[in-house]
Every structure is written in C-alpha cells, then in structure tokens.
C-alpha cells in the first residue's frame, strides 16, 4: 500500500472505520479489540499486539480521526502507542481534559514540549479548550514529520519546531531509541540513533510568548529524562 494512499477514516465516537481494505480493516478490528482488552491493565501488552498485527496485516496508511469538533488527528496504522485511541470508550487522558476545561476561560499560551504527533497542541487550539495560542516542539525528525501533518490538517493553527529542549540553545545532539514515544537525547544504553537535532532553551521562547500579550504560560514538559536540564534553561520563563 502506498504511503500516499488516502487515510483511513476513523469515527471516534462511533468506533467505526471507513475507506479500509480487507487487510487493514481486519487489522484495525483486531487492534481495536486488543486495546479494549488491555484497557483494565492500562494498555499493558497492547503495543506488543499492535506491532505483531502490523507485521501480519501490513499497511502504510494513516488513520485520521476527529478528536473534537473541528479538530483532526492523524497517526500511522499499527502505531503501538496511539493505537490506544482505537478504544473509544474513554479519551486519551481524561485527567488532562478535566484540568484543561477548568482553565478554559483564562488567557494563556501553551508550550508543548515533547509534542510527539501534536495531540495536545491540536486540542488546545480547539474551541473546546479556548483556542489557546500554542507551539509544539518535537525533537525526533521522523516524529516531527507526522506532527507537521497534524498541523497542516488543522490549518496550521499551532506553530511547530523541530528542536530538542535543553539547558542551552544551539547545540547539536543525537536522538536515540526505537519507540517514537520514548526517544530521547540521552544515550545511556547505546540505543539506535535517529538523526541529529538542534537544542532549544525554553527562555528563547519568551519573545514568542510575549507576542500574545499575556504573562500566563502553561508548559507541558515531557522530554524523556531531560526535564531537569530543560528547567535550567527556563529561569526567565
């Protein structure tokens, strides 16, 4: 299947798929079942099942879903992390949803560090959560390409940067790790490398934040073991 093939359409609220082939349609139903079965164990074992199904019933297509009214999200078929969205009985993070709803009326900007495919930036710029000015920062070059797809899919209403958050800007570091949701600039285990990326100190985002005429900033920091170094570069922020 060509990577340029039309995306599979996934109706999250109904839990149904459109525009599938026999192979990826069967694969998705089995992935959906594995997500629901592993939900009571916080999806432990789901990633193994999805990787196996991705091998047995392969497809290079994307899955596109409506997260919220006017908000879309795309992820690869067989993704061993975002496959949990195939369990439509609950949201990706109900705790985050409750927290963000409580702050909807506050005027703030959102800095999404370790944005991955851009899920949080997509929902933060929606009507549901108050259309907050947002910037999504992702270090891994391959993951960043799907982040860009999601920015494009949502009319580029949030900004994106391919940088690794660190204590100082302008250094070149290696990305390492196999799983896209856990790649890091740390290389304690000699893991595979996924390309070079330039570092960014959070204080260098002050001008971006100031341009939105608010002194309130919400920072999401999920940078796989580099959180302390990241905060060292955020003294002014």
Tab-separated table of N, CA, C and O in Angstrom, residues 54-178:
chain	number	residue	atom	x	y	z
A	54	UNK	N	0.664	-5.399	12.953
A	54	UNK	CA	1.214	-4.552	11.896
A	54	UNK	C	2.113	-5.367	10.962
A	54	UNK	O	2.208	-5.086	9.766
A	55	UNK	N	2.759	-6.401	11.507
A	55	UNK	CA	3.612	-7.276	10.704
A	55	UNK	C	2.786	-8.290	9.911
A	55	UNK	O	3.031	-8.528	8.723
A	56	UNK	N	1.782	-8.874	10.561
A	56	UNK	CA	0.972	-9.907	9.922
A	56	UNK	C	-0.015	-9.331	8.911
A	56	UNK	O	-0.314	-9.976	7.891
A	57	UNK	N	-0.545	-8.130	9.212
A	57	UNK	CA	-1.541	-7.481	8.343
A	57	UNK	C	-1.045	-6.070	8.029
A	57	UNK	O	-1.552	-5.082	8.546
A	58	UNK	N	-0.026	-5.962	7.173
A	58	UNK	CA	0.673	-4.691	6.998
A	58	UNK	C	-0.105	-3.649	6.196
A	58	UNK	O	-0.924	-3.970	5.347
A	59	UNK	N	0.185	-2.397	6.506
A	59	UNK	CA	-0.345	-1.269	5.742
A	59	UNK	C	0.516	-0.060	6.056
A	59	UNK	O	0.976	0.112	7.189
A	60	UNK	N	0.739	0.788	5.062
A	60	UNK	CA	1.493	2.035	5.252
A	60	UNK	C	0.574	3.249	5.385
A	60	UNK	O	1.035	4.385	5.332
A	61	UNK	N	-0.702	3.012	5.561
A	61	UNK	CA	-1.659	4.114	5.559
A	61	UNK	C	-1.718	4.820	6.913
A	61	UNK	O	-1.276	4.298	7.927
A	62	UNK	N	-2.272	6.015	6.878
A	62	UNK	CA	-2.533	6.775	8.086
A	62	UNK	C	-3.979	6.544	8.522
A	62	UNK	O	-4.846	6.209	7.718
A	63	UNK	N	-4.235	6.771	9.812
A	63	UNK	CA	-5.581	6.762	10.361
A	63	UNK	C	-5.912	8.186	10.766
A	63	UNK	O	-5.166	8.816	11.518
A	64	UNK	N	-7.015	8.703	10.255
A	64	UNK	CA	-7.408	10.078	10.548
A	64	UNK	C	-8.709	10.067	11.345
A	64	UNK	O	-9.674	9.389	10.957
A	65	UNK	N	-8.733	10.791	12.450
A	65	UNK	CA	-9.924	10.814	13.290
A	65	UNK	C	-10.254	12.231	13.725
A	65	UNK	O	-9.380	13.108	13.745
A	66	UNK	N	-11.512	12.461	14.066
A	66	UNK	CA	-11.959	13.730	14.630
A	66	UNK	C	-11.861	13.632	16.144
A	66	UNK	O	-12.669	12.947	16.781
A	67	UNK	N	-10.884	14.321	16.723
A	67	UNK	CA	-10.739	14.298	18.173
A	67	UNK	C	-11.870	15.057	18.841
A	67	UNK	O	-12.455	14.612	19.827
A	68	UNK	N	-12.147	16.242	18.301
A	68	UNK	CA	-13.146	17.163	18.819
A	68	UNK	C	-13.774	17.849	17.607
A	68	UNK	O	-13.230	17.776	16.506
A	69	UNK	N	-14.889	18.554	17.772
A	69	UNK	CA	-15.430	19.304	16.639
A	69	UNK	C	-14.396	20.265	16.054
A	69	UNK	O	-13.816	21.085	16.768
A	70	UNK	N	-14.119	20.118	14.765
A	70	UNK	CA	-13.148	20.984	14.107
A	70	UNK	C	-11.698	20.649	14.383
A	70	UNK	O	-10.806	21.422	14.031
A	71	UNK	N	-11.438	19.515	14.991
A	71	UNK	CA	-10.070	19.126	15.345
A	71	UNK	C	-9.794	17.708	14.866
A	71	UNK	O	-10.499	16.770	15.242
A	72	UNK	N	-8.763	17.565	14.021
A	72	UNK	CA	-8.417	16.259	13.469
A	72	UNK	C	-7.049	15.806	13.982
A	72	UNK	O	-6.228	16.613	14.399
A	73	UNK	N	-6.837	14.501	13.930
A	73	UNK	CA	-5.566	13.924	14.374
A	73	UNK	C	-5.281	12.717	13.502
A	73	UNK	O	-6.153	11.887	13.261
A	74	UNK	N	-4.041	12.630	13.033
A	74	UNK	CA	-3.647	11.519	12.179
A	74	UNK	C	-2.473	10.784	12.823
A	74	UNK	O	-1.596	11.406	13.438
A	75	UNK	N	-2.487	9.458	12.712
A	75	UNK	CA	-1.395	8.632	13.233
A	75	UNK	C	-1.263	7.397	12.346
A	75	UNK	O	-2.217	7.021	11.650
A	76	UNK	N	-0.091	6.748	12.335
A	76	UNK	CA	0.110	5.615	11.425
A	76	UNK	C	-0.696	4.384	11.833
A	76	UNK	O	-0.905	4.113	13.018
A	77	UNK	N	-1.117	3.650	10.846
A	77	UNK	CA	-1.724	2.328	11.073
A	77	UNK	C	-0.744	1.471	11.866
A	77	UNK	O	0.457	1.422	11.566
A	78	UNK	N	-1.238	0.795	12.889
A	78	UNK	CA	-0.393	-0.089	13.679
A	78	UNK	C	0.477	0.617	14.684
A	78	UNK	O	1.355	-0.012	15.288
A	79	UNK	N	0.254	1.918	14.904
A	79	UNK	CA	1.072	2.648	15.876
A	79	UNK	C	0.873	2.028	17.259
A	79	UNK	O	-0.245	1.934	17.768
A	80	UNK	N	1.979	1.625	17.864
A	80	UNK	CA	1.909	0.873	19.111
A	80	UNK	C	1.637	1.750	20.325
A	80	UNK	O	1.426	1.220	21.424
A	81	UNK	N	1.625	3.060	20.155
A	81	UNK	CA	1.286	3.970	21.253
A	81	UNK	C	-0.098	4.576	21.043
A	81	UNK	O	-0.999	4.431	21.869
A	82	UNK	N	-0.292	5.257	19.912
A	82	UNK	CA	-1.562	5.935	19.665
A	82	UNK	C	-2.681	4.978	19.312
A	82	UNK	O	-3.853	5.379	19.238
A	83	UNK	N	-2.360	3.702	19.161
A	83	UNK	CA	-3.392	2.708	18.946
A	83	UNK	C	-4.394	2.629	20.079
A	83	UNK	O	-5.494	2.101	19.908
A	84	UNK	N	-4.040	3.171	21.239
A	84	UNK	CA	-4.996	3.166	22.350
A	84	UNK	C	-6.233	3.995	22.029
A	84	UNK	O	-7.294	3.806	22.631
A	85	UNK	N	-6.121	4.921	21.059
A	85	UNK	CA	-7.296	5.687	20.642
A	85	UNK	C	-8.350	4.797	19.984
A	85	UNK	O	-9.514	5.197	19.869
A	86	UNK	N	-7.954	3.594	19.554
A	86	UNK	CA	-8.921	2.681	18.960
A	86	UNK	C	-9.905	2.161	20.000
A	86	UNK	O	-10.965	1.629	19.656
A	87	UNK	N	-9.557	2.301	21.277
A	87	UNK	CA	-10.515	2.056	22.346
A	87	UNK	C	-11.252	3.364	22.585
A	87	UNK	O	-10.753	4.258	23.260
A	88	UNK	N	-12.420	3.486	22.007
A	88	UNK	CA	-13.154	4.750	22.074
A	88	UNK	C	-14.041	4.865	23.312
A	88	UNK	O	-14.886	5.743	23.389
A	89	UNK	N	-13.847	3.967	24.279
A	89	UNK	CA	-14.669	4.025	25.486
A	89	UNK	C	-14.207	5.112	26.452
A	89	UNK	O	-14.896	5.426	27.417
A	90	UNK	N	-13.031	5.678	26.204
A	90	UNK	CA	-12.564	6.787	27.028
A	90	UNK	C	-11.603	7.625	26.196
A	90	UNK	O	-11.169	7.212	25.132
A	91	UNK	N	-11.266	8.807	26.694
A	91	UNK	CA	-10.345	9.679	25.989
A	91	UNK	C	-8.905	9.299	26.256
A	91	UNK	O	-8.612	8.426	27.075
A	92	UNK	N	-8.010	9.960	25.543
A	92	UNK	CA	-6.573	9.679	25.713
A	92	UNK	C	-6.128	9.999	27.129
A	92	UNK	O	-5.364	9.258	27.738
A	93	UNK	N	-6.597	11.106	27.675
A	93	UNK	CA	-6.231	11.491	29.041
A	93	UNK	C	-7.394	12.251	29.672
A	93	UNK	O	-7.506	13.459	29.533
A	94	UNK	N	-8.270	11.526	30.348
A	94	UNK	CA	-9.433	12.157	30.954
A	94	UNK	C	-9.036	13.155	32.037
A	94	UNK	O	-9.698	14.167	32.249
A	95	UNK	N	-7.932	12.873	32.749
A	95	UNK	CA	-7.475	13.790	33.791
A	95	UNK	C	-7.056	15.129	33.187
A	95	UNK	O	-7.384	16.190	33.716
A	96	UNK	N	-6.342	15.089	32.078
A	96	UNK	CA	-5.926	16.327	31.409
A	96	UNK	C	-7.140	17.098	30.910
A	96	UNK	O	-7.193	18.329	31.013
A	97	UNK	N	-8.126	16.383	30.395
A	97	UNK	CA	-9.318	17.044	29.886
A	97	UNK	C	-10.029	17.817	30.987
A	97	UNK	O	-10.458	18.967	30.796
A	98	UNK	N	-10.157	17.214	32.166
A	98	UNK	CA	-10.803	17.893	33.289
A	98	UNK	C	-10.011	19.118	33.718
A	98	UNK	O	-10.576	20.187	33.987
A	99	UNK	N	-8.694	18.976	33.768
A	99	UNK	CA	-7.816	20.081	34.166
A	99	UNK	C	-7.924	21.241	33.177
A	99	UNK	O	-8.091	22.402	33.578
A	100	UNK	N	-7.846	20.941	31.903
A	100	UNK	CA	-7.861	21.987	30.888
A	100	UNK	C	-9.214	22.672	30.779
A	100	UNK	O	-9.294	23.865	30.497
A	101	UNK	N	-10.272	21.921	31.004
A	101	UNK	CA	-11.600	22.525	30.998
A	101	UNK	C	-11.731	23.572	32.097
A	101	UNK	O	-12.323	24.635	31.895
A	102	UNK	N	-11.146	23.290	33.253
A	102	UNK	CA	-11.219	24.221	34.378
A	102	UNK	C	-10.508	25.537	34.085
A	102	UNK	O	-10.851	26.577	34.649
A	103	UNK	N	-9.536	25.521	33.184
A	103	UNK	CA	-8.747	26.713	32.865
A	103	UNK	C	-9.138	27.351	31.534
A	103	UNK	O	-8.460	28.254	31.058
A	104	UNK	N	-10.232	26.899	30.950
A	104	UNK	CA	-10.609	27.343	29.614
A	104	UNK	C	-10.739	28.850	29.496
A	104	UNK	O	-10.332	29.459	28.496
A	105	UNK	N	-11.292	29.507	30.500
A	105	UNK	CA	-11.579	30.940	30.410
A	105	UNK	C	-10.373	31.812	30.736
A	105	UNK	O	-10.447	33.032	30.638
A	106	UNK	N	-9.264	31.223	31.149
A	106	UNK	CA	-8.055	32.001	31.461
A	106	UNK	C	-7.269	32.261	30.183
A	106	UNK	O	-7.123	31.380	29.327
A	107	UNK	N	-6.750	33.459	30.058
A	107	UNK	CA	-5.985	33.860	28.874
A	107	UNK	C	-4.531	33.442	29.062
A	107	UNK	O	-3.799	34.058	29.843
A	108	UNK	N	-4.104	32.397	28.376
A	108	UNK	CA	-2.718	31.931	28.497
A	108	UNK	C	-2.248	31.350	27.170
A	108	UNK	O	-3.048	31.086	26.270
A	109	UNK	N	-0.926	31.167	27.057
A	109	UNK	CA	-0.352	30.475	25.903
A	109	UNK	C	0.121	29.100	26.351
A	109	UNK	O	0.425	28.881	27.530
A	110	UNK	N	0.207	28.191	25.396
A	110	UNK	CA	0.532	26.797	25.697
A	110	UNK	C	1.819	26.407	24.976
A	110	UNK	O	1.925	26.541	23.753
A	111	UNK	N	2.799	25.933	25.742
A	111	UNK	CA	4.066	25.464	25.184
A	111	UNK	C	4.124	23.950	25.360
A	111	UNK	O	4.136	23.448	26.482
A	112	UNK	N	4.142	23.242	24.253
A	112	UNK	CA	4.029	21.780	24.227
A	112	UNK	C	5.394	21.173	23.925
A	112	UNK	O	5.788	21.029	22.763
A	113	UNK	N	6.130	20.817	24.973
A	113	UNK	CA	7.493	20.277	24.816
A	113	UNK	C	7.450	18.751	24.863
A	113	UNK	O	6.985	18.163	25.835
A	114	UNK	N	7.982	18.144	23.825
A	114	UNK	CA	7.816	16.710	23.644
A	114	UNK	C	6.447	16.469	23.052
A	114	UNK	O	5.646	15.670	23.529
A	115	UNK	N	6.158	17.186	21.953
A	115	UNK	CA	4.802	17.215	21.397
A	115	UNK	C	4.403	15.921	20.708
A	115	UNK	O	3.220	15.682	20.488
A	116	UNK	N	5.388	15.085	20.330
A	116	UNK	CA	5.105	13.877	19.584
A	116	UNK	C	4.330	14.237	18.315
A	116	UNK	O	4.775	15.077	17.555
A	117	UNK	N	3.164	13.648	18.077
A	117	UNK	CA	2.421	13.918	16.840
A	117	UNK	C	1.540	15.161	16.945
A	117	UNK	O	0.854	15.510	15.987
A	118	UNK	N	1.522	15.808	18.112
A	118	UNK	CA	0.792	17.064	18.238
A	118	UNK	C	-0.606	16.950	18.801
A	118	UNK	O	-1.409	17.876	18.658
A	119	UNK	N	-0.912	15.856	19.483
A	119	UNK	CA	-2.247	15.658	20.040
A	119	UNK	C	-2.650	16.825	20.943
A	119	UNK	O	-3.724	17.416	20.779
A	120	UNK	N	-1.798	17.169	21.911
A	120	UNK	CA	-2.165	18.202	22.883
A	120	UNK	C	-2.291	19.574	22.227
A	120	UNK	O	-3.207	20.339	22.544
A	121	UNK	N	-1.407	19.904	21.312
A	121	UNK	CA	-1.495	21.199	20.641
A	121	UNK	C	-2.751	21.285	19.783
A	121	UNK	O	-3.368	22.346	19.674
A	122	UNK	N	-3.139	20.167	19.186
A	122	UNK	CA	-4.356	20.159	18.369
A	122	UNK	C	-5.585	20.451	19.223
A	122	UNK	O	-6.447	21.249	18.835
A	123	UNK	N	-5.682	19.814	20.384
A	123	UNK	CA	-6.878	20.045	21.200
A	123	UNK	C	-6.817	21.398	21.911
A	123	UNK	O	-7.851	22.034	22.127
A	124	UNK	N	-5.620	21.883	22.259
A	124	UNK	CA	-5.508	23.174	22.949
A	124	UNK	C	-5.929	24.336	22.073
A	124	UNK	O	-6.346	25.385	22.555
A	125	UNK	N	-5.800	24.170	20.762
A	125	UNK	CA	-6.174	25.236	19.827
A	125	UNK	C	-7.597	25.051	19.314
A	125	UNK	O	-7.995	25.695	18.341
A	126	UNK	N	-8.372	24.198	19.963
A	126	UNK	CA	-9.764	23.967	19.583
A	126	UNK	C	-10.694	24.877	20.380
A	126	UNK	O	-10.330	25.426	21.423
A	127	UNK	N	-11.919	25.016	19.893
A	127	UNK	CA	-12.940	25.773	20.625
A	127	UNK	C	-13.201	25.140	21.987
A	127	UNK	O	-13.487	25.842	22.966
A	128	UNK	N	-13.108	23.824	22.056
A	128	UNK	CA	-13.418	23.113	23.296
A	128	UNK	C	-12.566	23.600	24.461
A	128	UNK	O	-13.046	23.714	25.592
A	129	UNK	N	-11.290	23.905	24.201
A	129	UNK	CA	-10.381	24.312	25.271
A	129	UNK	C	-9.948	25.764	25.165
A	129	UNK	O	-8.980	26.184	25.799
A	130	UNK	N	-10.648	26.558	24.369
A	130	UNK	CA	-10.432	28.001	24.399
A	130	UNK	C	-9.501	28.564	23.356
A	130	UNK	O	-9.070	29.715	23.484
A	131	UNK	N	-9.141	27.791	22.324
A	131	UNK	CA	-8.301	28.308	21.224
A	131	UNK	C	-7.023	28.977	21.728
A	131	UNK	O	-6.698	30.106	21.362
A	132	UNK	N	-6.283	28.290	22.562
A	132	UNK	CA	-5.075	28.877	23.150
A	132	UNK	C	-3.933	28.940	22.128
A	132	UNK	O	-3.675	27.955	21.423
A	133	UNK	N	-3.234	30.071	22.029
A	133	UNK	CA	-2.040	30.112	21.177
A	133	UNK	C	-1.049	29.037	21.639
A	133	UNK	O	-0.733	28.951	22.837
A	134	UNK	N	-0.581	28.213	20.713
A	134	UNK	CA	0.221	27.054	21.092
A	134	UNK	C	1.402	26.870	20.153
A	134	UNK	O	1.329	27.193	18.967
A	135	UNK	N	2.476	26.331	20.735
A	135	UNK	CA	3.634	25.958	19.939
A	135	UNK	C	4.038	24.545	20.333
A	135	UNK	O	4.151	24.226	21.519
A	136	UNK	N	4.180	23.671	19.342
A	136	UNK	CA	4.501	22.264	19.559
A	136	UNK	C	5.960	22.024	19.186
A	136	UNK	O	6.360	22.273	18.042
A	137	UNK	N	6.739	21.521	20.128
A	137	UNK	CA	8.173	21.322	19.928
A	137	UNK	C	8.479	19.833	20.043
A	137	UNK	O	8.224	19.216	21.081
A	138	UNK	N	9.017	19.254	18.996
A	138	UNK	CA	9.328	17.831	18.953
A	138	UNK	C	10.740	17.637	18.428
A	138	UNK	O	11.120	18.214	17.407
A	139	UNK	N	11.516	16.823	19.129
A	139	UNK	CA	12.928	16.659	18.792
A	139	UNK	C	13.174	15.648	17.677
A	139	UNK	O	14.014	15.866	16.802
A	140	UNK	N	12.465	14.532	17.694
A	140	UNK	CA	12.757	13.456	16.750
A	140	UNK	C	12.350	13.839	15.336
A	140	UNK	O	11.179	14.187	15.091
A	141	UNK	N	13.262	13.786	14.369
A	141	UNK	CA	12.940	14.234	12.999
A	141	UNK	C	11.805	13.459	12.343
A	141	UNK	O	10.952	14.048	11.671
A	142	UNK	N	11.760	12.145	12.523
A	142	UNK	CA	10.697	11.358	11.924
A	142	UNK	C	9.341	11.652	12.538
A	142	UNK	O	8.338	11.800	11.828
A	143	UNK	N	9.308	11.737	13.852
A	143	UNK	CA	8.067	12.061	14.551
A	143	UNK	C	7.588	13.455	14.170
A	143	UNK	O	6.385	13.704	14.025
A	144	UNK	N	8.541	14.366	13.980
A	144	UNK	CA	8.204	15.737	13.606
A	144	UNK	C	7.444	15.794	12.279
A	144	UNK	O	6.575	16.655	12.102
A	145	UNK	N	7.747	14.889	11.360
A	145	UNK	CA	7.052	14.907	10.068
A	145	UNK	C	5.560	14.621	10.233
A	145	UNK	O	4.717	15.204	9.538
A	146	UNK	N	5.207	13.740	11.170
A	146	UNK	CA	3.793	13.472	11.421
A	146	UNK	C	3.180	14.629	12.211
A	146	UNK	O	2.003	14.969	12.009
A	147	UNK	N	3.959	15.247	13.090
A	147	UNK	CA	3.497	16.470	13.756
A	147	UNK	C	3.137	17.528	12.721
A	147	UNK	O	2.099	18.205	12.837
A	148	UNK	N	3.969	17.664	11.697
A	148	UNK	CA	3.684	18.638	10.634
A	148	UNK	C	2.390	18.278	9.898
A	148	UNK	O	1.602	19.166	9.546
A	149	UNK	N	2.179	16.993	9.658
A	149	UNK	CA	0.934	16.571	9.021
A	149	UNK	C	-0.271	17.011	9.840
A	149	UNK	O	-1.287	17.468	9.294
A	150	UNK	N	-0.174	16.873	11.153
A	150	UNK	CA	-1.291	17.251	12.008
A	150	UNK	C	-1.470	18.761	12.082
A	150	UNK	O	-2.607	19.244	12.170
A	151	UNK	N	-0.383	19.500	12.025
A	151	UNK	CA	-0.511	20.960	11.955
A	151	UNK	C	-1.214	21.366	10.663
A	151	UNK	O	-2.136	22.187	10.674
A	152	UNK	N	-0.798	20.770	9.550
A	152	UNK	CA	-1.429	21.064	8.261
A	152	UNK	C	-2.906	20.680	8.270
A	152	UNK	O	-3.760	21.405	7.741
A	153	UNK	N	-3.199	19.537	8.872
A	153	UNK	CA	-4.566	19.027	8.907
A	153	UNK	C	-5.499	19.963	9.681
A	153	UNK	O	-6.699	20.018	9.419
A	154	UNK	N	-4.911	20.712	10.624
A	154	UNK	CA	-5.683	21.651	11.435
A	154	UNK	C	-5.408	23.107	11.052
A	154	UNK	O	-5.444	24.006	11.889
A	155	UNK	N	-5.157	23.331	9.761
A	155	UNK	CA	-4.992	24.663	9.188
A	155	UNK	C	-3.853	25.448	9.848
A	155	UNK	O	-3.900	26.677	9.944
A	156	UNK	N	-2.827	24.725	10.331
A	156	UNK	CA	-1.635	25.348	10.922
A	156	UNK	C	-1.997	26.368	12.005
A	156	UNK	O	-1.389	27.430	12.122
A	157	UNK	N	-2.971	26.022	12.811
A	157	UNK	CA	-3.395	26.937	13.871
A	157	UNK	C	-2.491	26.872	15.095
A	157	UNK	O	-2.642	27.662	16.020
A	158	UNK	N	-1.529	25.923	15.120
A	158	UNK	CA	-0.463	25.943	16.128
A	158	UNK	C	0.881	25.874	15.407
A	158	UNK	O	0.998	25.323	14.318
A	159	UNK	N	1.877	26.482	16.012
A	159	UNK	CA	3.218	26.508	15.428
A	159	UNK	C	3.987	25.245	15.806
A	159	UNK	O	3.662	24.581	16.804
A	160	UNK	N	4.992	24.907	15.009
A	160	UNK	CA	5.777	23.707	15.272
A	160	UNK	C	7.271	24.020	15.156
A	160	UNK	O	7.675	24.893	14.392
A	161	UNK	N	8.071	23.297	15.921
A	161	UNK	CA	9.528	23.433	15.877
A	161	UNK	C	10.160	22.058	16.044
A	161	UNK	O	9.738	21.287	16.917
A	162	UNK	N	11.169	21.762	15.227
A	162	UNK	CA	11.942	20.529	15.352
A	162	UNK	C	13.208	20.834	16.155
A	162	UNK	O	14.264	21.109	15.601
A	163	UNK	N	13.068	20.811	17.482
A	163	UNK	CA	14.174	21.123	18.389
A	163	UNK	C	14.121	20.194	19.590
A	163	UNK	O	13.069	19.661	19.946
A	164	UNK	N	15.274	20.037	20.246
A	164	UNK	CA	15.369	19.260	21.477
A	164	UNK	C	15.492	20.230	22.650
A	164	UNK	O	16.444	21.017	22.717
A	165	UNK	N	14.537	20.205	23.553
A	165	UNK	CA	14.571	21.096	24.711
A	165	UNK	C	15.753	20.721	25.604
A	165	UNK	O	15.956	19.558	25.948
A	166	UNK	N	16.537	21.747	26.008
A	166	UNK	CA	17.746	21.504	26.816
A	166	UNK	C	18.055	22.770	27.610
A	166	UNK	O	17.325	23.762	27.535
A	167	UNK	N	19.146	22.757	28.329
A	167	UNK	CA	19.513	23.900	29.175
A	167	UNK	C	20.038	25.083	28.372
A	167	UNK	O	20.024	26.219	28.850
A	168	UNK	N	20.505	24.837	27.159
A	168	UNK	CA	21.007	25.917	26.305
A	168	UNK	C	20.644	25.634	24.856
A	168	UNK	O	20.443	24.484	24.464
A	169	UNK	N	20.595	26.675	24.071
A	169	UNK	CA	20.252	26.542	22.652
A	169	UNK	C	21.500	26.392	21.795
A	169	UNK	O	22.614	26.753	22.205
A	170	UNK	N	21.318	25.858	20.590
A	170	UNK	CA	22.364	25.878	19.574
A	170	UNK	C	23.318	24.709	19.564
A	170	UNK	O	24.225	24.677	18.735
A	171	UNK	N	23.144	23.722	20.441
A	171	UNK	CA	23.992	22.538	20.409
A	171	UNK	C	23.344	21.470	19.526
A	171	UNK	O	22.126	21.419	19.387
A	172	UNK	N	24.162	20.619	18.919
A	172	UNK	CA	23.639	19.518	18.107
A	172	UNK	C	23.715	18.229	18.920
A	172	UNK	O	24.754	17.904	19.493
A	173	UNK	N	22.600	17.516	18.992
A	173	UNK	CA	22.533	16.281	19.777
A	173	UNK	C	21.916	15.190	18.924
A	173	UNK	O	21.234	15.446	17.930
A	174	UNK	N	22.144	13.933	19.323
A	174	UNK	CA	21.569	12.783	18.638
A	174	UNK	C	20.281	12.352	19.313
A	174	UNK	O	20.179	12.349	20.549
A	175	UNK	N	19.310	11.963	18.519
A	175	UNK	CA	18.128	11.301	19.039
A	175	UNK	C	18.392	9.803	19.064
A	175	UNK	O	19.016	9.259	18.159
A	176	UNK	N	17.929	9.119	20.096
A	176	UNK	CA	18.135	7.682	20.176
A	176	UNK	C	16.896	7.003	20.727
A	176	UNK	O	16.053	7.624	21.379
A	177	UNK	N	16.777	5.719	20.424
A	177	UNK	CA	15.653	4.939	20.895
A	177	UNK	C	14.821	4.398	19.742
A	177	UNK	O	14.767	4.974	18.664
A	178	UNK	N	14.160	3.290	19.978
A	178	UNK	CA	13.368	2.619	18.962
A	178	UNK	C	11.932	3.143	18.924
A	178	UNK	O	11.398	3.449	17.868
